[in-house]
Coordinates of C-alpha atoms in Angstrom, one line a residue:
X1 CA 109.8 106.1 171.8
X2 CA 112.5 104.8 174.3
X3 CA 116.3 105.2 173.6
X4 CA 116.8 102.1 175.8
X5 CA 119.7 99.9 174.1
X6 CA 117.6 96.7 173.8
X7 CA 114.6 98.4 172.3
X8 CA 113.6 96.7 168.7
X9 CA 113.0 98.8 166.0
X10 CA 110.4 97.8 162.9
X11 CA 112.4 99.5 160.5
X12 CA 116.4 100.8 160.3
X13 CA 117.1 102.6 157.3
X14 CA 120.8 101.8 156.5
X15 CA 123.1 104.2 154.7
X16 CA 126.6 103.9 154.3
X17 CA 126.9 107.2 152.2
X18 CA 124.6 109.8 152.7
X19 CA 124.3 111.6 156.2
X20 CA 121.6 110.1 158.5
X21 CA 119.9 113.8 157.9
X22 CA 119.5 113.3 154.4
X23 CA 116.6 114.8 152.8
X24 CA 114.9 111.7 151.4
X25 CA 116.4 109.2 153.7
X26 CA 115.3 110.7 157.1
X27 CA 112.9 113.7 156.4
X28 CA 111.1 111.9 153.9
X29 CA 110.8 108.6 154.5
X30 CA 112.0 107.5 157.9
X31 CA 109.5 110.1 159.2
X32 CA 106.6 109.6 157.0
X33 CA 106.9 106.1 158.4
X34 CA 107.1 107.2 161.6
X35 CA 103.8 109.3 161.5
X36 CA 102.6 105.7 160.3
X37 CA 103.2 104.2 163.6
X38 CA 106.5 102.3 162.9
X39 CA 109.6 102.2 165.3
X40 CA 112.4 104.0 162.9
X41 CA 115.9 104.2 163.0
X42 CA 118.4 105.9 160.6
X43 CA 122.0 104.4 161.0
X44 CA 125.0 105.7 158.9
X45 CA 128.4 107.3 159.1
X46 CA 129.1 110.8 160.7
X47 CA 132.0 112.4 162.1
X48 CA 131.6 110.3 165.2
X49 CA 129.4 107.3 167.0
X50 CA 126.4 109.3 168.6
X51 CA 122.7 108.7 169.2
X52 CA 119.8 111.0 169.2
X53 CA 115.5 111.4 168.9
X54 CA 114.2 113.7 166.6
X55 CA 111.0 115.4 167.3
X56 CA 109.5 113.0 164.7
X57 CA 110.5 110.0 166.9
X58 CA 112.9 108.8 164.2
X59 CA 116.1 107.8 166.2
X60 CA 119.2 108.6 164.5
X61 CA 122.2 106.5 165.2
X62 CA 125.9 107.4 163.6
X63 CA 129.3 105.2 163.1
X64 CA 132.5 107.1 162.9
X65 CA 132.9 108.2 159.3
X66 CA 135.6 106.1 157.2
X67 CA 138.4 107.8 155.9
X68 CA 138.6 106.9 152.6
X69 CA 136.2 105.0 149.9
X70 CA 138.4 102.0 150.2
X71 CA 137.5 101.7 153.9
X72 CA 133.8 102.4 153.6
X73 CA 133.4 99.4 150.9
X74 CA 136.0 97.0 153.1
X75 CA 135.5 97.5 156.7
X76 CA 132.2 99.5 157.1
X77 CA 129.9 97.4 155.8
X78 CA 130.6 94.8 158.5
X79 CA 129.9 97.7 161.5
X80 CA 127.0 98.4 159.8
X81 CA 125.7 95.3 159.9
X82 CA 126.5 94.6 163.7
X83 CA 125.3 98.3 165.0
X84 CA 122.1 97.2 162.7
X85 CA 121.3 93.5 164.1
X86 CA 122.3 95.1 167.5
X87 CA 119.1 97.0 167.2
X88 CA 116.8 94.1 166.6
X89 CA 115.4 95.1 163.2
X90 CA 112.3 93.7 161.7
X91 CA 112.9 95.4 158.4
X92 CA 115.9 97.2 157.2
X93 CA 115.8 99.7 154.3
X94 CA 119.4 99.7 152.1
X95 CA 119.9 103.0 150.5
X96 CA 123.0 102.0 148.6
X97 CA 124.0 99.3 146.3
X98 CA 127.7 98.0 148.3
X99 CA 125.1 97.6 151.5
X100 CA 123.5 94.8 149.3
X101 CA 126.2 92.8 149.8
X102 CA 125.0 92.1 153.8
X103 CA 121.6 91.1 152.3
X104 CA 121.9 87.7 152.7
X105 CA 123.3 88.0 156.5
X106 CA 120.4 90.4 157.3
X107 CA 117.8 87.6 156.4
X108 CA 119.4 84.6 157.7
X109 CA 118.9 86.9 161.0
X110 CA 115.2 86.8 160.4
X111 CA 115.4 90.4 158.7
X112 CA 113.2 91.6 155.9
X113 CA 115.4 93.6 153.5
X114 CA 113.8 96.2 151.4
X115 CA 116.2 97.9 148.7
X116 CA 116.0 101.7 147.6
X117 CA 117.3 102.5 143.9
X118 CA 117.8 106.3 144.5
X119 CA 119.3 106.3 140.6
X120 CA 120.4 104.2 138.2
X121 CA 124.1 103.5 140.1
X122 CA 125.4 102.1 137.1
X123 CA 125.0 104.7 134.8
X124 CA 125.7 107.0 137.6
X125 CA 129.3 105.3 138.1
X126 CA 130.4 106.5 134.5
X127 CA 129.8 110.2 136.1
X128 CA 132.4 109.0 138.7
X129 CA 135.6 110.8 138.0
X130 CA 137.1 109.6 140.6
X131 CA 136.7 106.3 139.8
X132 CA 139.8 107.0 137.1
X133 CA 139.6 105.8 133.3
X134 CA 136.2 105.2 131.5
X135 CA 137.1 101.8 131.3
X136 CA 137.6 101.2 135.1
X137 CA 134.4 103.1 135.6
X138 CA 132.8 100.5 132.5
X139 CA 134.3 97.9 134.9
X140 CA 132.9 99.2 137.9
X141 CA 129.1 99.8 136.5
X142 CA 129.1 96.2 135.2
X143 CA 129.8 95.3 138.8
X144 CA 127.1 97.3 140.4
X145 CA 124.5 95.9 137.9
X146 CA 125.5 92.3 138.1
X147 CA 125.2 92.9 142.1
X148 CA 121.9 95.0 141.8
X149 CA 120.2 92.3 139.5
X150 CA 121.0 89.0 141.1
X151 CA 119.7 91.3 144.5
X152 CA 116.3 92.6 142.8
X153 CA 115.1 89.0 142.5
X154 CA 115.8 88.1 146.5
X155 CA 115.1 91.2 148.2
X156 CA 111.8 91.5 150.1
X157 CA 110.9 94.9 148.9
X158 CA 112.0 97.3 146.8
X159 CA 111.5 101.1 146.7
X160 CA 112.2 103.2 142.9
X161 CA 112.6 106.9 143.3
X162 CA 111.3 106.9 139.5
X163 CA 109.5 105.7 137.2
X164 CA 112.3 105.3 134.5
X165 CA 114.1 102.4 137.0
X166 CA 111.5 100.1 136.6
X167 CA 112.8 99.2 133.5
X168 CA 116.0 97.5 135.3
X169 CA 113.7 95.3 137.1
X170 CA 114.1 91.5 136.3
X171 CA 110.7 89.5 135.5
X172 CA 111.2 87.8 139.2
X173 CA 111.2 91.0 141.0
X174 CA 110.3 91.5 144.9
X175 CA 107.3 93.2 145.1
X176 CA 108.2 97.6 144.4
X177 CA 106.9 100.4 144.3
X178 CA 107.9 103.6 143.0
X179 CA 108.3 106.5 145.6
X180 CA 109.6 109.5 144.0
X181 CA 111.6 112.2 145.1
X182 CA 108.9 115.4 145.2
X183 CA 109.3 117.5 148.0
X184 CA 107.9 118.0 151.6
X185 CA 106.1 120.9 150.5
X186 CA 105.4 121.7 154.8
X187 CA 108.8 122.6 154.7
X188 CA 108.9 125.5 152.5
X189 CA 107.2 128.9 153.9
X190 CA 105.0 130.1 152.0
X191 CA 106.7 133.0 149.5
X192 CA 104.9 134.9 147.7
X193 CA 107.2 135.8 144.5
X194 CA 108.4 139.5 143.9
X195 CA 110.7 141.6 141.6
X196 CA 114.5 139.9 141.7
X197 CA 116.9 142.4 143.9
X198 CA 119.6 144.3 142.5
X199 CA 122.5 142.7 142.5
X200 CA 120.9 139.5 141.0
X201 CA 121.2 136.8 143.4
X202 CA 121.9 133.6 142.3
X203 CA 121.6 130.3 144.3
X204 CA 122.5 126.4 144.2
X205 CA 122.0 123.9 146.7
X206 CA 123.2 120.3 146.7
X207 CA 126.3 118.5 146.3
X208 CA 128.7 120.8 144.9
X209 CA 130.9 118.9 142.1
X210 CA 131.8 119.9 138.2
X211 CA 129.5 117.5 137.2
X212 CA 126.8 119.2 138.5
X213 CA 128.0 122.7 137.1
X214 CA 129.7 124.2 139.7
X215 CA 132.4 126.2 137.3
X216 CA 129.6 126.4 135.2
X217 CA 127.7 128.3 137.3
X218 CA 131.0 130.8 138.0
X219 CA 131.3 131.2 134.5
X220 CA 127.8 132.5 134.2
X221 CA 128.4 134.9 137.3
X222 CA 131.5 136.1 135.5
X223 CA 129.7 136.6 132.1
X224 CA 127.0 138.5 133.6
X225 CA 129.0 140.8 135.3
X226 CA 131.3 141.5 132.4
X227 CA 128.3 142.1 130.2
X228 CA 127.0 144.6 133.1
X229 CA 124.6 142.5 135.0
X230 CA 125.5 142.7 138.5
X231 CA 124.8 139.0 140.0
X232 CA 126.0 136.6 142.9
X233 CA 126.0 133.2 143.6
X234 CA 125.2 131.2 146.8
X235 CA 126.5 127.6 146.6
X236 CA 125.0 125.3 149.8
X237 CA 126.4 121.9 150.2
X238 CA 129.3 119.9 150.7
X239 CA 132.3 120.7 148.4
X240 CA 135.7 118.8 147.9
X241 CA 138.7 120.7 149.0
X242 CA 140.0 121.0 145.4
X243 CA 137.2 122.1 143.7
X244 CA 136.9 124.6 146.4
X245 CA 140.6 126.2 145.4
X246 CA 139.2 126.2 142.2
X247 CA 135.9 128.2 143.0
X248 CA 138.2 130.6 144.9
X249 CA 140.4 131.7 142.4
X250 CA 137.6 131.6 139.4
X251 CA 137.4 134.9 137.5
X252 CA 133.7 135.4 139.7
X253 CA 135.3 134.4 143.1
X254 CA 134.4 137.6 144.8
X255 CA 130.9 137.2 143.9
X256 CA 130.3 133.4 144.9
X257 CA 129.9 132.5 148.9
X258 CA 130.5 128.9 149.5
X259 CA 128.3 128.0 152.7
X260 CA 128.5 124.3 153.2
X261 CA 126.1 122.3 154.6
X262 CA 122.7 124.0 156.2
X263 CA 119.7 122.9 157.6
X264 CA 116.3 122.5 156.1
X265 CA 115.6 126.1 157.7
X266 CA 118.5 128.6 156.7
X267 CA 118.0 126.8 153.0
X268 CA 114.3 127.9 152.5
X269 CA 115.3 131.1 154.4
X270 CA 118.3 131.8 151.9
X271 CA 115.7 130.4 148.8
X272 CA 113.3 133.0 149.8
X273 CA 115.8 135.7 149.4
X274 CA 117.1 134.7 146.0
X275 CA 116.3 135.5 142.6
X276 CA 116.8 132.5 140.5
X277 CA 118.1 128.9 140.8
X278 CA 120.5 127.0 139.0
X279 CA 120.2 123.8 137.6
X280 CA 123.7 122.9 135.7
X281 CA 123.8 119.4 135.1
X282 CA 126.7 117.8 132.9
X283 CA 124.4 115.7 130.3
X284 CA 125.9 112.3 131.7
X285 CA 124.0 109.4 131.2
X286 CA 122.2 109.7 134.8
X287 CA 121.7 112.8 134.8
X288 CA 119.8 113.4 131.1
X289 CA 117.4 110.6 132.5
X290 CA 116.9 112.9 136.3
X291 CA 115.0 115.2 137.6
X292 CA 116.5 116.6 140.5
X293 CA 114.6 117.3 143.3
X294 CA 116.3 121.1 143.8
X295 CA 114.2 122.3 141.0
X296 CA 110.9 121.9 142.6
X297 CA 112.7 123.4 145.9
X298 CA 113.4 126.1 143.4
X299 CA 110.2 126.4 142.0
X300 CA 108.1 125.9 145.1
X301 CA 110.1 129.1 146.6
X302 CA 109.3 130.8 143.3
X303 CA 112.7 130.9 141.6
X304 CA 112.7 130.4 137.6
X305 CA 115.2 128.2 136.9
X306 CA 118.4 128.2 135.1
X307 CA 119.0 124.9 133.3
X308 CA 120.8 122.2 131.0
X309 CA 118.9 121.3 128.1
X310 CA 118.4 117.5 128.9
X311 CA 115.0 115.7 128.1
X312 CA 113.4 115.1 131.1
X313 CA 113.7 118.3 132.2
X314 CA 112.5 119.6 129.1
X315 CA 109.7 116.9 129.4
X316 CA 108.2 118.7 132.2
X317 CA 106.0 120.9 130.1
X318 CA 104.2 121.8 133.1
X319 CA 107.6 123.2 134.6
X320 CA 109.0 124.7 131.2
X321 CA 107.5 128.2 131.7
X322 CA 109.0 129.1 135.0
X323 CA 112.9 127.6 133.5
X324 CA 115.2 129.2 130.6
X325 CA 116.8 126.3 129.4
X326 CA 120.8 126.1 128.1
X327 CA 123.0 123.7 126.2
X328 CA 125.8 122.2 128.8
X329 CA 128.1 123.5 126.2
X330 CA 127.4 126.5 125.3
X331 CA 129.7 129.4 125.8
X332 CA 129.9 131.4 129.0
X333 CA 128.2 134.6 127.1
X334 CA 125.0 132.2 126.7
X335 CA 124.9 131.4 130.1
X336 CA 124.4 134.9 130.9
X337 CA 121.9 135.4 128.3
X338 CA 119.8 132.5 129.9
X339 CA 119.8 134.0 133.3
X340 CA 118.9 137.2 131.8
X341 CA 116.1 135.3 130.4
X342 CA 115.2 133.8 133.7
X343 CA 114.6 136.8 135.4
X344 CA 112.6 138.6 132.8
X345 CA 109.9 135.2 133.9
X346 CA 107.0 137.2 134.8
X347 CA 105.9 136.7 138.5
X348 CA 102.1 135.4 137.5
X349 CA 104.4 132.9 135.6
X350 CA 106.3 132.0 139.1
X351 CA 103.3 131.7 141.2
X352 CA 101.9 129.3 138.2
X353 CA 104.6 127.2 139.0
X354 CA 104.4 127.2 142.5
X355 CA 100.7 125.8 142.4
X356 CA 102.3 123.1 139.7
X357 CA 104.8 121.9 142.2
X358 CA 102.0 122.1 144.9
X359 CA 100.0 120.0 142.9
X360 CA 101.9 117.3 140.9
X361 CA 105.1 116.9 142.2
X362 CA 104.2 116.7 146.8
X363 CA 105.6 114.2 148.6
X364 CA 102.4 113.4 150.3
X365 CA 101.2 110.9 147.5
X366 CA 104.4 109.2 147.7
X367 CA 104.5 108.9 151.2
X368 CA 101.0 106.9 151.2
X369 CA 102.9 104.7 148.4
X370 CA 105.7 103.9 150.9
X371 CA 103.5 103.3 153.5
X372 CA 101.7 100.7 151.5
X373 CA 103.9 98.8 150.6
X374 CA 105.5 98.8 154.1
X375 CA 101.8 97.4 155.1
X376 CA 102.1 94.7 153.1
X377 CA 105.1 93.6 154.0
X378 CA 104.6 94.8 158.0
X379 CA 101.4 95.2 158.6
X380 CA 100.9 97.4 162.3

């Protein structure tokens, strides 16, 4: 694929939050439709305005970052949407809700405009602490699902990463599909599961917040050492600055390494050296209704799992063998319990679960969903 500035691209996925690396957004589905025979571009924010090819084809293209959620929702939108019509788009892919406010611009341009629901934003925005009160963040969800509705009915396309968000789908909906979030299993090695070392090592990869049990996790670290376990815990991802003072001067700060951000690579090298993996989700209203991708990247590298207690997660009854399962609230001595548990999961039980994730939850079958519906509305 040429880099040339006046090439035109089939399809520009648009992002004005996640990196233009993310997992689903570029890995996923930018190259699975790539491998399809589509011109793809990924365009979001980064540190600064750059351009690049990977391997795949798939050209990334990157805005100066906003400083600040108050300039991302009132100035980058618009740079978005020049940078994108620059590029000549046939179809453009939104991956979050504010972006559905150029909608309307993109298709008077001649543009096709295909809508991903990652997760139910408007239940997610009550998880939003900083989004203030609960009633501003009331305020703020009726907003997103007054926007999201009136948008469902005059999109071309739309895109549900699961099943359960079809219910928010008005009778006049644009022709979806539902694309869910199971992982690239090419990109984990193959690991054959073995005794957990001694000291126990604990991993979690994702975004790092307290809604997603990051103190949660120390506390369990902590327990488990005060009751004699020796254990430590890996956190990979991006962190806010305050939370990370708070990690640092927990109780188990000298046994938790924050790493930040790595690549696909070092995490499935770092995966294949761990014991267990945790799964600490706050039971907010988006989250009971989940099921996060990291615990099939657990799974598939043969960790049990350490887990809230919500329902879809304890819906997977296919999964349930390889997790030991804990209340959000429970005290920090049960936490340790539960990762005592977790590695007392036999290792005929791990590899179980590794052909389970192999099986019903690859991103293959999905990918042949996206590609289908981008046939029908761009047929090659």
């Amino acid at each position: 694929m040429s880099e040339g500035v006046g090439d035109q691209f089939d399809v520009v996925h648009l992002t004005s939050a996640h990196p233009v690396g993310d997992t689903r957004i570029f890995v996923k589905e930018a190259q699975s439709l790539a491998a399809a025979g589509y011109r793809v571009a990924v365009l979001g924010p980064d540190a600064a305005a750059g351009r690049r090819v990977d391997n795949s084809g798939v050209v990334q293209i990157t805005l100066p970052r906003p400083q600040g959620r108050v300039a991302r929702f009132a100035r980058f939108g618009r740079q978005l949407l020049q940078a994108t019509l620059a590029l000549r788009p046939r179809v453009v892919h939104l991956h979050d809700p504010d972006l559905l406010s150029l909608r309307r611009r993109l298709q008077a341009a001649g543009v096709r405009v295909i809508y991903d629901m990652h997760e139910d934003f408007p239940k997610a925005m009550l998880s939003r602490h900083w989004l203030g009160p609960m009633v501003v963040r009331h305020a703020v969800a009726g907003v997103v699902d007054r926007l999201e509705s009136r948008a469902l009915q005059c999109v071309d396309g739309i895109v549900l990463a699961d099943r359960q968000l079809a219910s928010r789908l008005p009778v006049q909906a644009a022709p979806h599909v539902i694309v869910r979030n199971f992982i690239h299993t090419a990109e984990w090695p193959d690991v054959t599961p073995a005794a957990c070392h001694d000291p126990l090592r604990c991993i979690y990869v994702g975004d790092i917040t307290e809604a997603r049990g990051a103190l949660r996790m120390c506390d369990a670290i902590a327990a488990c050492r005060d009751a004699g376990v020796a254990a430590t815990l890996d956190l990979v991802g991006p962190c806010r600055s305050d939370l990370q003072a708070k990690i640092r001067t927990h109780g188990a700060a000298d046994h938790v390494v924050l790493h930040g951000r790595l690549d696909r690579p070092a995490v499935a090298t770092l995966m294949a050296q761990s014991d267990i993996g945790f799964g600490l989700f706050e039971p907010t209203p988006a989250y009971r209704e989940g099921l996060p991708v990291k615990l099939f990247e657990y799974m598939i590298s043969g960790l049990p799992v350490v887990a809230t207690n919500l329902p879809r997660m304890g819906g997977e009854t296919a999964l349930t063998p390889g997790m030991a399962l804990v209340e959000w609230d429970a005290p920090a001595g049960e936490l340790a319990a539960a990762v005592v548990a977790a590695r007392s999961i036999s290792v005929e039980t791990r590899k179980q679960m590794q052909d389970q994730v192999r099986q019903h939850y690859n991103w293959a079958a999905e990918a042949q969903a996206l590609q289908a519906l981008y046939q029908r509305l761009l047929p090659l």
